[in-house]
Phi, psi and omega in degrees: 000098179264147179252142178248146182267020178112176177090003177079194184271353184271357175088000178267142178273149179294149180283137180256008180222158182265139177275110184265359182299314177296326178295317179295321179298317179295318180295320178294321177295318178295321177299315179295319179298314180291326178294326179280322186278333185298314178296332179283341183278343180283141179247127178243131179241131180280124178240134173258095182274148177290155179293151181273087178241145179291157179297156184295321181244086178292144180294147178292139178279117183272146175289129181291155179260125181251130172255121183248129178251122179267162183292344176280352182099356179288143180243129179241139175249109193061245179245019181247133182283143179220175178244168181293331181288324184258011185299314184296314180291325178292325178294316178298321178294319181291328180289322177049056176248145181288336179268196181295119183290342183284352178269357181270158180274138179235140180251135179243132175224154184218152175288158185298333183267009178290134180282161182298320182292327176294317181294314182291334176296318177293315181297318179293323177297317178296316181294320179296334180263010172092010177270102182253349177263079184245124177257141179256131181254140178241087179216158181279117182244020181282000000 
């Protein structure tokens, strides 16, 4: 009764490592195939693009209109005081555009101690009068 330490009856021990040579050969062949095939896969179309020149009549850069809400509840349009009732007409006057003034951008800024209801009153007044391009500024105006 003989005992064998493994490997079956042919006397060979099982291999404890993987032979990676065939894997490396396959990978090198695939690499060469992709290196040759990749340049042929690109499609090039000739485009004649116009030169990048600015338009002949650039639009005038308009000074933005700032609505400032102070912590006392006062509303200023640029450096002129206004009220919530006349805010929409004063904004149109300050914008001074020949077309619809409600299509222009208006910026709103407020002091840090302005309450939410004061701020929303100005925003709602602008929205009710058709000013939907309103930018909010976050800067120290004290």
